CSV table of C-alpha atoms (C1' of nucleotides) in Angstrom, one decimal:
chain,number,residue,atom,x,y,z
A,271,MET,CA,-31.5,28.9,-6.1
A,272,GLU,CA,-31.1,27.9,-2.5
A,273,LYS,CA,-29.4,24.7,-3.7
A,274,GLU,CA,-26.7,26.8,-5.5
A,275,ALA,CA,-26.2,28.8,-2.3
A,276,CYS,CA,-25.7,25.6,-0.3
A,277,ILE,CA,-23.2,24.2,-2.8
A,278,SER,CA,-21.2,27.4,-2.8
A,279,VAL,CA,-20.9,27.3,1.0
A,280,GLU,CA,-19.5,23.8,1.1
A,281,PRO,CA,-15.8,23.6,1.4
A,282,GLU,CA,-14.3,22.7,-1.9
A,283,VAL,CA,-12.3,19.5,-1.4
A,284,ARG,CA,-11.3,17.6,-4.4
A,285,LYS,CA,-11.1,13.8,-4.3
A,286,GLY,CA,-10.1,11.1,-6.7
A,287,PRO,CA,-7.2,10.9,-9.1
A,288,TRP,CA,-4.7,13.8,-9.2
A,289,THR,CA,-4.4,15.8,-12.4
A,290,MET,CA,-1.0,16.8,-13.9
A,291,GLU,CA,-1.7,20.4,-13.0
A,292,GLU,CA,-2.2,19.5,-9.3
A,293,ASP,CA,1.0,17.5,-9.4
A,294,LEU,CA,2.9,20.4,-10.8
A,295,ILE,CA,1.5,22.8,-8.2
A,296,LEU,CA,2.5,20.4,-5.4
A,297,ILE,CA,6.0,19.7,-6.8
A,298,ASN,CA,6.7,23.4,-7.3
A,299,TYR,CA,5.4,24.4,-3.9
A,300,ILE,CA,7.5,21.8,-2.1
A,301,ALA,CA,10.5,22.7,-4.3
A,302,ASN,CA,10.2,26.3,-3.2
A,303,HIS,CA,9.0,26.0,0.4
A,304,GLY,CA,9.9,22.4,1.4
A,305,GLU,CA,7.7,19.9,3.1
A,306,GLY,CA,5.8,21.2,6.1
A,307,VAL,CA,2.5,21.2,7.8
A,308,TRP,CA,0.5,19.5,5.2
A,309,ASN,CA,-2.9,21.1,5.8
A,310,SER,CA,-1.5,24.6,5.6
A,311,LEU,CA,0.7,23.5,2.7
A,312,ALA,CA,-2.4,22.4,0.8
A,313,ARG,CA,-4.1,25.7,1.4
A,314,SER,CA,-1.1,27.9,0.7
A,315,ALA,CA,-0.4,26.1,-2.5
A,316,GLY,CA,-3.9,26.7,-3.6
A,317,LEU,CA,-4.7,23.0,-3.9
A,318,LYS,CA,-8.3,21.9,-3.1
A,319,ARG,CA,-7.0,18.8,-1.4
A,320,THR,CA,-6.7,17.7,2.2
A,321,GLY,CA,-3.3,17.8,3.7
A,322,LYS,CA,-3.4,14.0,4.0
A,323,SER,CA,-4.1,13.7,0.3
A,324,CYS,CA,-1.1,16.0,-0.5
A,325,ARG,CA,1.2,14.0,1.8
A,326,LEU,CA,0.1,10.7,0.3
A,327,ARG,CA,0.5,11.9,-3.2
A,328,TRP,CA,4.0,13.3,-2.5
A,329,LEU,CA,5.3,10.3,-0.6
A,330,ASN,CA,3.9,7.6,-2.8
A,331,TYR,CA,4.2,9.2,-6.2
A,332,LEU,CA,5.9,12.6,-6.7
A,333,ARG,CA,8.9,12.3,-4.4
A,334,PRO,CA,12.0,12.3,-6.6
A,335,ASP,CA,13.6,9.3,-5.0
A,336,VAL,CA,10.5,7.1,-5.4
A,337,ARG,CA,11.3,4.0,-7.4
A,338,ARG,CA,8.5,2.6,-9.5
A,339,GLY,CA,8.0,-0.6,-11.5
A,340,ASN,CA,9.2,-4.1,-11.1
A,341,ILE,CA,10.1,-5.3,-7.6
A,342,THR,CA,13.3,-7.3,-8.0
A,343,ALA,CA,13.8,-10.8,-6.7
A,344,GLU,CA,16.1,-9.5,-4.1
A,345,GLU,CA,13.5,-7.0,-2.9
A,346,GLN,CA,10.9,-9.8,-2.9
A,347,LEU,CA,13.1,-11.9,-0.6
A,348,LEU,CA,13.7,-9.0,1.7
A,349,ILE,CA,10.0,-8.2,1.9
A,350,LEU,CA,9.4,-11.9,2.8
A,351,GLU,CA,12.1,-11.8,5.5
A,352,LEU,CA,10.9,-8.6,7.0
A,353,HIS,CA,7.3,-9.6,6.9
A,354,ALA,CA,8.1,-12.8,8.7
A,355,LYS,CA,9.8,-10.7,11.4
A,356,TRP,CA,7.3,-7.8,11.7
A,357,GLY,CA,4.1,-8.8,10.0
A,358,ASN,CA,2.1,-6.1,8.3
A,359,ARG,CA,4.3,-3.2,9.4
A,360,TRP,CA,4.5,-1.9,5.9
A,361,SER,CA,6.1,1.4,6.7
A,362,LYS,CA,8.8,-0.3,8.7
A,363,ILE,CA,9.4,-2.8,5.9
A,364,ALA,CA,9.5,0.1,3.4
A,365,LYS,CA,12.3,1.8,5.3
A,366,HIS,CA,14.5,-1.1,4.4
A,367,LEU,CA,13.7,-0.9,0.7
A,368,PRO,CA,15.1,2.4,-0.5
A,369,GLY,CA,12.7,4.2,-2.9
A,370,ARG,CA,9.8,1.8,-2.2
A,371,THR,CA,6.7,3.1,-0.4
A,372,ASP,CA,4.7,1.3,2.2
A,373,ASN,CA,1.7,1.5,-0.2
A,374,GLU,CA,3.6,-0.2,-3.0
A,375,ILE,CA,4.8,-3.0,-0.7
A,376,LYS,CA,1.4,-3.4,0.7
A,377,ASN,CA,-0.1,-3.7,-2.8
A,378,PHE,CA,2.7,-6.1,-3.8
A,379,TRP,CA,1.9,-8.3,-0.9
A,380,ARG,CA,-1.8,-8.4,-1.5
A,381,THR,CA,-1.7,-8.9,-5.3
A,382,ARG,CA,1.3,-11.2,-5.7
A,383,ILE,CA,2.0,-13.0,-2.4
A,384,GLN,CA,-1.5,-13.7,-1.3
A,385,LYS,CA,-2.3,-14.9,-4.8
A,386,HIS,CA,0.4,-17.5,-4.5
A,387,VAL,CA,-0.8,-18.5,-1.1
A,388,LYS,CA,-4.2,-19.2,-2.6
A,389,GLN,CA,-2.6,-21.2,-5.5
A,390,SER,CA,-0.5,-23.1,-3.0
A,391,GLU,CA,-3.7,-24.5,-1.5
A,392,LYS,CA,-4.4,-26.2,-4.8
A,393,LEU,CA,-0.8,-27.5,-5.0
A,394,THR,CA,-1.2,-29.9,-2.1
A,395,THR,CA,-3.3,-32.1,-4.4
A,396,LEU,CA,-0.6,-32.1,-7.2
A,397,PRO,CA,1.4,-35.2,-7.9
A,398,ARG,CA,5.1,-34.9,-6.9
A,399,ASN,CA,6.4,-34.8,-10.5
A,400,ASN,CA,4.3,-31.8,-11.2
A,401,VAL,CA,5.4,-30.0,-8.1
A,402,ASP,CA,9.0,-30.3,-9.3
A,403,GLN,CA,8.2,-28.1,-12.2
A,404,LEU,CA,6.9,-25.2,-10.1
A,405,THR,CA,8.7,-21.9,-9.9
A,406,PHE,CA,10.4,-20.4,-6.9
A,407,MET,CA,7.4,-18.2,-6.2
A,408,ASP,CA,5.1,-21.2,-6.3
A,409,GLN,CA,7.2,-23.4,-4.0
A,410,VAL,CA,8.8,-21.0,-1.5
A,411,LEU,CA,6.5,-18.1,-1.0
A,412,PRO,CA,3.4,-20.0,0.1
A,413,SER,CA,5.2,-21.8,2.9
A,414,ALA,CA,7.0,-18.8,4.1
A,415,VAL,CA,3.9,-16.6,3.9
A,416,SER,CA,1.5,-19.1,5.4
A,417,GLN,CA,3.8,-19.2,8.5
A,418,SER,CA,3.9,-15.4,8.7
A,419,TYR,CA,0.2,-15.4,8.6
A,420,GLU,CA,0.1,-17.2,12.0
A,421,PRO,CA,-0.9,-14.5,14.5
A,422,ASN,CA,1.8,-15.4,16.9
A,423,VAL,CA,4.5,-15.0,14.2
A,424,ALA,CA,3.2,-11.8,12.7
A,425,THR,CA,3.7,-9.8,15.8
A,426,SER,CA,6.4,-7.2,16.3
A,427,SER,CA,8.1,-9.4,18.8
A,428,GLY,CA,10.5,-10.7,16.2
A,429,GLN,CA,10.5,-14.1,17.9
A,430,GLY,CA,8.9,-16.0,15.0
A,431,SER,CA,11.2,-18.6,13.6
A,432,ILE,CA,10.6,-19.1,9.9
A,433,HIS,CA,12.6,-22.1,8.8
A,434,ASN,CA,12.5,-21.1,5.1
A,435,PHE,CA,13.7,-17.6,5.8
A,436,PRO,CA,16.1,-17.1,8.7
A,437,THR,CA,15.7,-13.8,10.4
A,438,GLN,CA,18.4,-11.2,10.4
A,439,SER,CA,19.1,-12.0,14.0
A,440,ASN,CA,20.8,-15.1,12.8
A,441,ASP,CA,23.5,-13.8,10.6
A,442,GLN,CA,25.0,-17.2,9.9
A,443,ASN,CA,21.8,-18.3,8.3
A,444,LEU,CA,21.1,-15.3,6.1
A,445,TRP,CA,20.0,-16.2,2.6
A,446,SER,CA,22.2,-15.0,-0.2
A,447,MET,CA,21.1,-14.4,-3.8
A,448,GLU,CA,23.1,-17.6,-4.7
A,449,ASP,CA,20.8,-19.5,-2.3
A,450,PHE,CA,17.8,-18.0,-4.0
A,451,TRP,CA,18.9,-18.7,-7.5
A,452,SER,CA,20.0,-22.2,-6.7
A,453,MET,CA,16.5,-23.1,-5.8
A,454,GLN,CA,15.2,-22.4,-9.3
B,196,DA,C1',-16.6,-7.7,-31.7
B,197,DA,C1',-18.9,-7.4,-27.4
B,198,DT,C1',-19.2,-8.7,-22.8
B,199,DT,C1',-17.5,-10.5,-18.6
B,200,DT,C1',-14.0,-11.5,-15.3
B,201,DG,C1',-9.6,-10.8,-13.2
B,202,DT,C1',-5.7,-7.9,-11.8
B,203,DG,C1',-2.9,-4.0,-10.4
B,204,DC,C1',-2.6,0.2,-8.4
B,205,DA,C1',-3.8,4.9,-6.7
B,206,DA,C1',-6.3,7.0,-3.4
B,207,DC,C1',-9.4,7.3,0.6
B,208,DC,C1',-10.9,6.2,5.3
B,209,DG,C1',-10.6,5.5,10.1
B,210,DC,C1',-7.9,4.8,14.0
B,211,DC,C1',-4.1,5.9,16.9
B,212,DA,C1',0.0,8.3,18.7
B,213,DC,C1',2.3,12.4,19.2
B,214,DC,C1',2.8,17.3,19.7
B,215,DT,C1',1.6,21.8,21.3
B,216,DG,C1',-0.7,25.4,23.8
C,282,DG,C1',-3.4,16.9,32.9
C,283,DC,C1',-6.3,17.9,29.0
C,284,DA,C1',-8.1,19.0,24.4
C,285,DG,C1',-7.5,19.9,19.7
C,286,DG,C1',-4.7,19.6,15.7
C,287,DT,C1',-1.7,17.0,12.8
C,288,DG,C1',0.9,13.1,11.0
C,289,DG,C1',1.5,8.3,10.3
C,290,DC,C1',-0.1,3.9,9.5
C,291,DG,C1',-2.7,-0.2,8.0
C,292,DG,C1',-6.9,-1.6,5.8
C,293,DT,C1',-10.1,-1.1,2.2
C,294,DT,C1',-12.2,0.6,-1.9
C,295,DG,C1',-12.9,2.0,-6.7
C,296,DC,C1',-11.3,2.4,-11.2
C,297,DA,C1',-8.8,1.5,-15.4
C,298,DC,C1',-6.9,-1.8,-18.1
C,299,DA,C1',-5.9,-6.6,-19.7
C,300,DA,C1',-7.3,-11.2,-20.5
C,301,DA,C1',-10.6,-14.6,-21.2
C,302,DT,C1',-14.9,-16.2,-23.0
DNA sequence: AATTTGTGCAACCGCCACCTG
DNA sequence: GCAGGTGGCGGTTGCACAAAT
């Protein structure tokens, strides 16, 4: 009895995966009213979500210009370059990748790049003829990434010099796609 | 076929900066 | 100048699915 009363008093805040119905409510509300103060937007739209949750869902998933799926080799290179310059400034990096979200880039870095870094630790024991057969990701990413892991490099100072990936400040040394493909 | 392990991704959490009254 | 509210960001977690055993 009393338990029921307590439950009913608690503010209803939904967590976890979004349903299609919630997505539609959010999309329609923003289509009609635009983005705004997210907390009041959530309330006005009748969503039992926090403003933060609505914002995240919109920015990372529902926004019309969000690109999903495979990150191209070009984008991978750009991510590496920018990460070497700025470190884990995902939102800043995402601004240079149209349609990509900071969350997606962050996930990409954790799941793909860090995996290759771990693999690279094993590579140091490989004989040379085996190393020659490795892919671009196996050969180039770990060295570039391991340097950007250095605390002094992964700062926002932009002074880190990555010999594998020249920064944009040095226009003459910018990598082209031809450079990239020629490595394979 | 069943179980375990690994992987990818969506979403949440906590902190900090900014804005407004 | 200060306090409260809000947004933005980076780190982390949890879950679903795939691959391996």
